[in-house]
CSV table of N, CA, C and O in Angstrom, one decimal:
chain,number,residue,atom,x,y,z
A,918,MET,N,-2.1,-10.3,4.5
A,918,MET,CA,-1.1,-9.8,3.6
A,918,MET,C,-1.6,-9.8,2.2
A,918,MET,O,-2.4,-10.7,1.8
A,919,ILE,N,-1.3,-8.8,1.4
A,919,ILE,CA,-1.7,-8.7,0.1
A,919,ILE,C,-1.0,-9.7,-0.8
A,919,ILE,O,0.2,-10.0,-0.6
A,920,SER,N,-1.7,-10.3,-1.7
A,920,SER,CA,-1.1,-11.4,-2.6
A,920,SER,C,-0.4,-10.8,-3.8
A,920,SER,O,-0.6,-9.7,-4.1
A,921,ASP,N,0.4,-11.7,-4.4
A,921,ASP,CA,1.2,-11.3,-5.6
A,921,ASP,C,0.3,-11.0,-6.7
A,921,ASP,O,0.5,-10.0,-7.5
A,922,THR,N,-0.8,-11.7,-6.9
A,922,THR,CA,-1.7,-11.4,-8.0
A,922,THR,C,-2.4,-10.1,-7.8
A,922,THR,O,-2.6,-9.4,-8.8
A,923,GLU,N,-2.8,-9.8,-6.5
A,923,GLU,CA,-3.4,-8.4,-6.3
A,923,GLU,C,-2.4,-7.3,-6.6
A,923,GLU,O,-2.8,-6.3,-7.2
A,924,LEU,N,-1.2,-7.5,-6.1
A,924,LEU,CA,-0.2,-6.5,-6.4
A,924,LEU,C,0.1,-6.3,-7.9
A,924,LEU,O,0.3,-5.2,-8.4
A,925,ASP,N,0.2,-7.4,-8.6
A,925,ASP,CA,0.4,-7.4,-10.0
A,925,ASP,C,-0.7,-6.7,-10.7
A,925,ASP,O,-0.5,-5.9,-11.7
A,926,ALA,N,-2.0,-6.9,-10.3
A,926,ALA,CA,-3.1,-6.2,-10.9
A,926,ALA,C,-3.1,-4.7,-10.7
A,926,ALA,O,-3.3,-3.9,-11.6
A,927,LEU,N,-2.7,-4.3,-9.5
A,927,LEU,CA,-2.5,-2.9,-9.2
A,927,LEU,C,-1.4,-2.3,-10.0
A,927,LEU,O,-1.5,-1.1,-10.4
A,928,ARG,N,-0.3,-3.0,-10.1
A,928,ARG,CA,0.8,-2.4,-10.9
A,928,ARG,C,0.5,-2.3,-12.3
A,928,ARG,O,0.7,-1.2,-12.9
A,929,LEU,N,-0.2,-3.3,-12.9
A,929,LEU,CA,-0.6,-3.2,-14.3
A,929,LEU,C,-1.6,-2.1,-14.6
A,929,LEU,O,-1.6,-1.5,-15.6
A,930,SER,N,-2.5,-1.9,-13.7
A,930,SER,CA,-3.6,-0.9,-13.9
A,930,SER,C,-3.1,0.5,-13.7
A,930,SER,O,-3.6,1.4,-14.3
A,931,GLY,N,-2.0,0.6,-12.9
A,931,GLY,CA,-1.5,2.0,-12.6
A,931,GLY,C,-2.4,2.8,-11.7
A,931,GLY,O,-2.2,4.0,-11.6
A,932,GLU,N,-3.4,2.2,-11.0
A,932,GLU,CA,-4.3,2.9,-10.2
A,932,GLU,C,-3.6,3.3,-8.9
A,932,GLU,O,-2.7,2.6,-8.4
A,933,LYS,N,-4.0,4.5,-8.4
A,933,LYS,CA,-3.5,5.0,-7.1
A,933,LYS,C,-4.0,4.2,-6.0
A,933,LYS,O,-5.2,3.9,-5.9
A,934,VAL,N,-3.1,3.8,-5.0
A,934,VAL,CA,-3.5,3.0,-3.9
A,934,VAL,C,-3.3,3.8,-2.6
A,934,VAL,O,-2.5,4.8,-2.6
A,935,ARG,N,-4.0,3.4,-1.6
A,935,ARG,CA,-3.8,4.0,-0.2
A,935,ARG,C,-3.3,2.8,0.7
A,935,ARG,O,-3.8,1.7,0.6
A,936,VAL,N,-2.2,3.1,1.4
A,936,VAL,CA,-1.7,2.1,2.3
A,936,VAL,C,-2.0,2.6,3.7
A,936,VAL,O,-1.5,3.7,4.2
A,937,VAL,N,-2.8,1.9,4.4
A,937,VAL,CA,-3.2,2.3,5.8
A,937,VAL,C,-2.3,1.6,6.8
A,937,VAL,O,-2.2,0.4,6.9
A,938,ARG,N,-1.5,2.4,7.4
A,938,ARG,CA,-0.5,1.9,8.3
A,938,ARG,C,-0.9,1.9,9.8
A,938,ARG,O,-0.4,1.1,10.6
A,939,ASP,N,-1.8,2.7,10.2
A,939,ASP,CA,-2.4,2.7,11.5
A,939,ASP,C,-3.7,3.5,11.5
A,939,ASP,O,-4.3,3.7,10.5
A,940,GLU,N,-4.2,3.8,12.7
A,940,GLU,CA,-5.5,4.4,12.8
A,940,GLU,C,-5.6,5.8,12.3
A,940,GLU,O,-6.7,6.3,12.0
A,941,LEU,N,-4.5,6.5,12.2
A,941,LEU,CA,-4.4,7.9,11.8
A,941,LEU,C,-4.4,8.1,10.3
A,941,LEU,O,-3.4,7.6,9.7
A,942,GLU,N,-5.4,8.8,9.7
A,942,GLU,CA,-5.4,8.9,8.3
A,942,GLU,C,-4.2,9.7,7.8
A,942,GLU,O,-3.8,9.6,6.7
A,943,ALA,N,-3.7,10.6,8.6
A,943,ALA,CA,-2.5,11.4,8.2
A,943,ALA,C,-1.3,10.6,8.0
A,943,ALA,O,-0.3,11.0,7.3
A,944,ASN,N,-1.2,9.4,8.5
A,944,ASN,CA,-0.1,8.5,8.3
A,944,ASN,C,-0.2,7.6,7.1
A,944,ASN,O,0.7,6.8,6.8
A,945,ASP,N,-1.3,7.7,6.4
A,945,ASP,CA,-1.5,6.9,5.2
A,945,ASP,C,-0.5,7.3,4.1
A,945,ASP,O,-0.1,8.4,4.0
A,946,VAL,N,-0.1,6.3,3.3
A,946,VAL,CA,0.8,6.6,2.1
A,946,VAL,C,0.0,6.3,0.9
A,946,VAL,O,-0.7,5.3,0.8
A,947,THR,N,0.0,7.3,-0.1
A,947,THR,CA,-0.7,7.1,-1.3
A,947,THR,C,0.3,7.1,-2.5
A,947,THR,O,1.3,7.8,-2.4
A,948,GLY,N,0.0,6.4,-3.5
A,948,GLY,CA,0.9,6.3,-4.7
A,948,GLY,C,0.5,5.1,-5.5
A,948,GLY,O,-0.5,4.5,-5.4
A,949,ILE,N,1.4,4.7,-6.4
A,949,ILE,CA,1.2,3.6,-7.3
A,949,ILE,C,2.2,2.5,-7.0
A,949,ILE,O,3.3,2.7,-6.5
A,950,VAL,N,1.8,1.2,-7.1
A,950,VAL,CA,2.6,0.1,-6.9
A,950,VAL,C,3.7,0.0,-8.0
A,950,VAL,O,3.4,0.0,-9.2
A,951,VAL,N,4.9,-0.1,-7.6
A,951,VAL,CA,6.0,-0.2,-8.6
A,951,VAL,C,6.6,-1.7,-8.6
A,951,VAL,O,6.8,-2.3,-9.6
A,952,ALA,N,6.9,-2.2,-7.4
A,952,ALA,CA,7.5,-3.5,-7.3
A,952,ALA,C,7.3,-4.1,-5.9
A,952,ALA,O,6.8,-3.4,-5.0
A,953,TRP,N,7.6,-5.4,-5.7
A,953,TRP,CA,7.5,-6.0,-4.4
A,953,TRP,C,8.3,-7.2,-4.3
A,953,TRP,O,8.8,-7.7,-5.3
A,954,ASP,N,8.5,-7.7,-3.1
A,954,ASP,CA,9.2,-8.9,-2.8
A,954,ASP,C,8.4,-9.7,-1.7
A,954,ASP,O,7.2,-9.3,-1.5
A,955,ASP,N,9.0,-10.6,-1.0
A,955,ASP,CA,8.2,-11.4,-0.1
A,955,ASP,C,7.8,-10.6,1.1
A,955,ASP,O,6.8,-11.0,1.8
A,956,GLU,N,8.5,-9.5,1.5
A,956,GLU,CA,8.2,-8.8,2.7
A,956,GLU,C,7.8,-7.3,2.5
A,956,GLU,O,7.2,-6.7,3.4
A,957,GLN,N,8.2,-6.7,1.4
A,957,GLN,CA,8.0,-5.3,1.2
A,957,GLN,C,7.4,-5.0,-0.2
A,957,GLN,O,7.4,-5.8,-1.1
A,958,VAL,N,6.7,-3.8,-0.2
A,958,VAL,CA,6.2,-3.3,-1.5
A,958,VAL,C,6.7,-1.9,-1.7
A,958,VAL,O,6.9,-1.1,-0.8
A,959,LEU,N,7.1,-1.6,-2.9
A,959,LEU,CA,7.7,-0.3,-3.3
A,959,LEU,C,6.5,0.5,-3.9
A,959,LEU,O,5.9,0.1,-4.9
A,960,ILE,N,6.3,1.7,-3.3
A,960,ILE,CA,5.2,2.6,-3.7
A,960,ILE,C,5.8,3.9,-4.2
A,960,ILE,O,6.7,4.5,-3.5
A,961,ARG,N,5.5,4.4,-5.4
A,961,ARG,CA,5.9,5.6,-5.9
A,961,ARG,C,4.9,6.7,-5.5
A,961,ARG,O,3.7,6.6,-6.0
A,962,ARG,N,5.3,7.7,-4.7
A,962,ARG,CA,4.4,8.7,-4.3
A,962,ARG,C,4.2,9.8,-5.4
A,962,ARG,O,4.9,9.7,-6.4
A,963,GLN,N,3.3,10.7,-5.2
A,963,GLN,CA,3.1,11.7,-6.2
A,963,GLN,C,4.3,12.6,-6.4
A,963,GLN,O,4.5,13.1,-7.5
A,964,ASN,N,5.1,12.8,-5.4
A,964,ASN,CA,6.3,13.6,-5.6
A,964,ASN,C,7.5,12.8,-6.1
A,964,ASN,O,8.6,13.3,-6.1
A,965,ARG,N,7.2,11.7,-6.6
A,965,ARG,CA,8.1,10.8,-7.3
A,965,ARG,C,9.1,10.1,-6.4
A,965,ARG,O,10.0,9.4,-6.8
A,966,ARG,N,9.0,10.3,-5.1
A,966,ARG,CA,9.8,9.6,-4.2
A,966,ARG,C,9.3,8.2,-4.0
A,966,ARG,O,8.1,7.9,-4.1
A,967,VAL,N,10.1,7.2,-3.7
A,967,VAL,CA,9.8,5.8,-3.6
A,967,VAL,C,9.8,5.4,-2.1
A,967,VAL,O,10.8,5.8,-1.4
A,968,VAL,N,8.8,4.7,-1.6
A,968,VAL,CA,8.8,4.3,-0.2
A,968,VAL,C,8.6,2.8,-0.2
A,968,VAL,O,7.9,2.2,-0.9
A,969,LYS,N,9.4,2.1,0.7
A,969,LYS,CA,9.3,0.7,0.9
A,969,LYS,C,8.3,0.5,2.1
A,969,LYS,O,8.6,1.1,3.2
A,970,LEU,N,7.3,-0.3,1.9
A,970,LEU,CA,6.3,-0.6,3.0
A,970,LEU,C,6.1,-2.0,3.2
A,970,LEU,O,6.3,-2.8,2.3
A,971,ASP,N,5.8,-2.4,4.4
A,971,ASP,CA,5.6,-3.8,4.7
A,971,ASP,C,4.3,-4.3,4.0
A,971,ASP,O,3.3,-3.6,3.9
A,972,ARG,N,4.4,-5.6,3.6
A,972,ARG,CA,3.2,-6.2,2.8
A,972,ARG,C,2.1,-6.4,3.8
A,972,ARG,O,0.9,-6.7,3.3
A,973,ARG,N,2.3,-6.4,5.1
A,973,ARG,CA,1.2,-6.7,6.0
A,973,ARG,C,0.3,-5.6,6.2
A,973,ARG,O,-0.8,-5.7,6.8
A,974,TYR,N,0.6,-4.4,5.7
A,974,TYR,CA,-0.3,-3.2,5.9
A,974,TYR,C,-1.5,-3.4,5.0
A,974,TYR,O,-1.5,-4.3,4.1
A,975,ARG,N,-2.5,-2.6,5.2
A,975,ARG,CA,-3.8,-2.7,4.4
A,975,ARG,C,-3.6,-1.9,3.1
A,975,ARG,O,-3.3,-0.7,3.2
A,976,TYR,N,-3.8,-2.5,2.0
A,976,TYR,CA,-3.7,-1.9,0.7
A,976,TYR,C,-5.1,-1.8,0.1
A,976,TYR,O,-5.7,-2.8,0.0
A,977,GLN,N,-5.5,-0.6,-0.3
A,977,GLN,CA,-6.8,-0.4,-1.0
A,977,GLN,C,-6.7,0.6,-2.0
A,977,GLN,O,-5.8,1.5,-2.0
A,978,LEU,N,-7.7,0.6,-2.9
A,978,LEU,CA,-7.7,1.7,-4.0
A,978,LEU,C,-8.0,3.0,-3.3
A,978,LEU,O,-8.8,3.1,-2.4
A,979,PHE,N,-7.3,4.0,-3.8
A,979,PHE,CA,-7.5,5.4,-3.3
A,979,PHE,C,-8.9,5.9,-3.6
A,979,PHE,O,-9.4,6.7,-2.8
A,980,SER,N,-9.5,5.4,-4.7
A,980,SER,CA,-10.8,5.9,-5.0
A,980,SER,C,-11.9,5.4,-4.1
A,980,SER,O,-13.0,5.9,-4.1
A,981,GLU,N,-11.6,4.3,-3.3
A,981,GLU,CA,-12.6,3.8,-2.4
A,981,GLU,C,-12.5,4.5,-1.1
A,981,GLU,O,-11.4,5.0,-0.7
A,982,PRO,N,-13.6,4.4,-0.3
A,982,PRO,CA,-13.5,5.0,1.1
A,982,PRO,C,-12.5,4.3,1.9
A,982,PRO,O,-12.3,3.1,1.8
A,983,ARG,N,-11.9,5.1,2.8
A,983,ARG,CA,-10.8,4.5,3.7
A,983,ARG,C,-11.4,3.6,4.7
A,983,ARG,O,-12.4,3.8,5.3
A,984,GLN,N,-10.8,2.4,4.8
A,984,GLN,CA,-11.2,1.4,5.8
A,984,GLN,C,-10.1,1.4,6.9
A,984,GLN,O,-8.9,1.1,6.6
A,985,SER,N,-10.5,1.9,8.0
A,985,SER,CA,-9.5,2.0,9.1
A,985,SER,C,-9.2,0.6,9.7
A,985,SER,O,-10.0,-0.3,9.4
A,986,GLY,N,-8.2,0.5,10.4
A,986,GLY,CA,-7.8,-0.7,11.0
A,986,GLY,C,-6.7,-1.4,10.3
A,986,GLY,O,-6.5,-1.3,9.1
A,987,LEU,N,-5.9,-2.2,11.0
A,987,LEU,CA,-4.8,-2.9,10.5
A,987,LEU,C,-5.2,-4.4,10.2
A,987,LEU,O,-6.2,-4.8,10.8
A,988,SER,N,-4.4,-5.0,9.5
A,988,SER,CA,-4.7,-6.5,9.3
A,988,SER,C,-4.4,-7.2,10.6
A,988,SER,O,-3.7,-6.7,11.5
A,989,ASP,N,-5.0,-8.3,10.8
A,989,ASP,CA,-4.9,-9.0,12.1
A,989,ASP,C,-3.4,-9.4,12.4
A,989,ASP,O,-3.0,-9.6,13.5
A,990,GLU,N,-2.6,-9.6,11.3
A,990,GLU,CA,-1.2,-10.0,11.5
A,990,GLU,C,-0.4,-9.0,12.2
A,990,GLU,O,0.6,-9.3,12.9
A,991,LEU,N,-0.7,-7.7,12.1
A,991,LEU,CA,0.1,-6.6,12.7
A,991,LEU,C,-0.4,-6.3,14.1
A,991,LEU,O,0.3,-5.6,14.8
A,992,LYS,N,-1.5,-6.8,14.5
A,992,LYS,CA,-2.0,-6.4,15.9
A,992,LYS,C,-1.3,-7.2,16.9
A,992,LYS,O,-0.8,-8.3,16.7
């Protein structure tokens, strides 16, 4: 699970992130971190829609190569 400090750093930097939800790259969500709570993260997509995602998904910078696979907690 991604920590509060990591989420805060992503929110403050405004960098685009990729959320890997499963093995299919087409199911990834990209956008910027807006807010979060204990279980969910709010991501603003490029089309300005907001999506709530589970904190247990893999969060990584969009500029980095995609790392497939889920965190051990979701398996």
